[in-house]
Amino acid sequence: MIRWRLAMRLLRRNWQSGEQRILVAALVIAVAASTAIGFFTDRLGRGMANQSADFLGADLALVSPRPVDAAWLDKARTTGLQAIETLEFASVVVSGDELLLASVKAVQDGFPLRGSLRTAPAPFATDTATSTLPLHGEAWVVPRLLTGLGLQLGDTVEVGAQPLTITRVLTFEPGQARNPFGISPRLLMRMADVPATGVVQPGSRLSWQYLFAGREVDVEKFRAWLQPRLGPSHELIGVKEGRLAVGSALERAERYLGLAVLAAIVLAGVAVAMAARRYSERHFDMSAMLRCMGASQRDLLGLYLPQLLVVGLLASAVGCFLGWLAQYGLLYLLSGLLPATPSSPHAWPVLAGFATGMVTLAGFALPPVMRLKDVPPLRVLRRELLPLPNRAWLVYGAALCAIVAVMWRYTDSWPLTLSVLAGGIALTVLLGLLALLLLFLSRRLNTRVGVAWRFGLNNLWRRRRGSVSQILAFGLTLMAMAVVALVRTDLMTTWQRQLPAEAPNHFAINILPERQQEFRAFMETAGIATAQLYPMVRGRLIQINGTAVREAVTKEARSDNALNRELNLTWTTRLQQDNRILSGHWWQPEDTGKAKVSVESKLAERLGIELDDELGFAVGGQRFSATVASIRSVQWDSFRPNFYMVFPPQVIDSFPATYMTSFHLQKDDKSLLRELVARYPAVTVLEMDRVIEQVSRIFRQVTLAVEYVLMFTLLAGFAVLFAVLQASQDERLYEGALLRALGGSRRQLRAGHLAEFAALGGLAGLLAAMGTECLVWMLYSEVLHLEYSFQWRVWVFTPLAGALLVGAAGYRGTRAVVERSPMLLLRNQ
Amino acid sequence: MIAARNLSKRVTTAAGPLDILTDIGLDIQAREAVAIVGVSGSGKSTLLGLLAGLDLPSDGEVFLSSHRLNDLDEDGRARVRGELVGFVFQSFQLLPGLTALENVMLPLELRGDQKPCEQATELLGRVGLAERLQHYPKQLSGGEQQRVAIARAFATEPAILFADEPTGNLDKVTGERVIDLLFSLNRDKGTTLVLVTHDEQVAGRCDRLIRLESGRVVADVKEASRA
Ligand SMILES: Nc1ncnc2c1ncn2[C@@H]1O[C@H](COP(=O)(O)OP(=O)(O)OP(=O)(O)O)[C@@H](O)[C@H]1O
Ligand SMILES: [Mg+2]
């Protein structure tokens, strides 16, 4: 039977006595963290989709070599989407005697559906977002096209039979091909002008691109409708596929946020468990008394569970509210990244927050509280009688269920959840044993240290069961804190390495071999550092192990871009710094002149190329072959020159080559480009600064978000710290009082306690260092895909931090032992 | 009211089985006041626990009123205790988080009484603590705490009251006042009293005296025959 009034009165009294504060604080932290991140990832996800949509120019794009059935567009429109058509084709554009192969894009009103074009009134002048399109009879072109043909704004070019006046310089276009190298310069014109050009004939190579935009649900609906109707030549690009360099960074950030929240929740869970255990132990007498008065086991549950429920609901409500507030902090930090008018938050993070609160409570607090119903009534006569301890499987089982539930929500993957869990359990058991061993060893040390330390270490050993679980709790706490802090640092260095402040933001291609030296000198005098100059030979991959490449690869791979256009082949002896050799070996001096090649790993995987395969290439009319000597991973989002195929020197250098390089140019130095282009008309400059700027802004913002979330984890860690200390307080108080009554001096006691806690924290820190090393290794290789390296700092700082933190907190906590009169303490016992 | 037949309690310790109580037979009439005496370790508290149904004997039976305790499970015995039994202990067993009034109200609320507050207030007045209703146990002296415990024990008007050394923690004068209170309430309410004590003087005020030695009843005398 549930007695609400009595239960609520007891709850109020308990609250007044401060007994449940840690429990509530821990729960609030768990719920706040999960709600804030829930709100936030919800918005971040939508914000990221928007970003990607801006890059794509649409929410969904369909690429086809032929016009598609008009019914498809109608279907899109009836589904509630905007739909427009664009056409891309390669065409020679003419101005007087000058010819240039251009990549023409014809667009209609409405383009782009997402994001915007950027144009400038003159080459290399400041650009602005532009919402209009070229008018009838006009064209917008990239600077390369102007310099290539020696034209000015206002001049006329002919595309086929149609003359077009160049009215603006195009600097950014959503939907730009993802690999900017080797594309011919862009010319943007109206779709309506296309028929007059006469270039669109049967058999010409065309690419129709259909852009769709609308509400997310409608897009998904249409996508589901369209997918089964697509043929092999169609390519559907959604915002996910369209993600650029920022994709991997944001994905990692998202995972990190998930990880940090998970850590916060588990930590808070441990704190809740500790606090609940203490709560339970402090209510043994009451339970026994109530049993004597005739309360049945169900009566007891009817008294305790409503209290727990109310505490849970209140704490969850407060947590949700705080989480909702905290989310605004995150939104503020990430303002540029998210939609300008944040769509109203969904309600589910609140529900999820409540669920997290209740699950955490059920998993961590219920088992110790359930124990209260098993208190034997005879305890009123024999104080030493305890309820049977919770069956271990119940305690750990409940906690595990809670962790699994929470983890699954954040990882959304059973294999990951279960493997992390299995690892976690194994680690905990191992660490528990280690803790015992450490205690034992430190006791050995005992004879060589001062009195205070001997007292402290002896205390730990005497209570070794409790000590081990405390070391474990502190250790896990410190570990979670260390892991989250460490991963944060590594994420940031990775991002910084990916985009250092001076990252190259311009590429110069088509540098003629004979002007290579001169070009380098030119840049040097201008005070601009250039990266290595890479030779580029344009060639095709035609054979794999003697079989024509189209037959050699799988059906899906047949339409791979790498097969349908010329690749940039290069040679070098120096491995690009973000490349890693996955198998085989990198060029040694003796490889020079040998017919070998190093292949990029993703391409190799798609085409089924393996080590020692024989690849056939065609450059111009000539053919040659090379053996695959290594497979290489490439970080494509590093904005450095990168290549699918890298040869050793003296293999392909007989072929005509041009050179490329990259360099960093400050905004104010942009005028140098004009000079450069004037002096080296053949050289093409690709400006990536706008994209890179955007990417680095995103990185900066995500970094802030990561630090913000780290705070939650640390808070949860501190909650555990206090919960654990408080849990062991009663016993210590009593002992301390006894010692004082027996004549121990304050100084002795203080020093002893300090030593005890410092040892506890230090041992926990040592344990945490081991755990951190294992966990980080696993996380990096399995979840975050980061480079793992041994972290010596962890081994120094974690034990140190543990000793300091636990030492200080414990010392403060047991001050009462020293300050209150021993009489008082003993009497209250 | 209370009956014990061939009651034995044996526990297993590290040193082997240990008989705490052996073959105890008792009949306690309604309204009788019985003192159980004996040296420390003779098994008094154990016997009290068995009679009150806080524990089960290893052998023999216990009857409380019409209930055979052996037949009931823990919850069943709890129900019988709720109906029939009140307790006063040596260490006062007040809940430190509740006020004196709330402590006395507790058994009433547990039983689901409609006006627990009034009854409890009245009882506290009866034990002389009308001024201390809102005080917490910590703010009360030992004797006052024990008076609260007595008020609580009588709150449900139990048919039987078990008291285990209720004056064990009190000085002589305070102890006597507490005992006076206990006996006067006992008389007024017509309660059956089972009192464990070391104090022969206290025992002397009971109708009957049972003496234990090493878990056996060695004497069982009515006041009349003593006189
Ligand atoms: N569960 C048990 N396990 C082991 N020994 C027990 C157990 N219960 C009681 N005893 C022992 O049985 C003996 C009788 O205990 P009991 O508490 O009944 O004595 P008592 O007469 O009440 O003593 P005191 O006057 O000191 O309260 C004691 O020696 C006690 O240690
Ligand atoms: Mg006793």
Coordinates of C-alpha atoms and ligand atoms in Angstrom, one line a residue, chain B residues 44-45 164-165 196, ligand 2:
Chain B
K44 CA 16.5 -12.8 27.4
S45 CA 16.4 -10.7 24.2
D164 CA 13.7 -4.8 26.3
E165 CA 15.6 -3.1 29.1
V196 CA 13.2 -7.7 30.0
Ligands
MG2 MG 19.5 -8.3 25.7

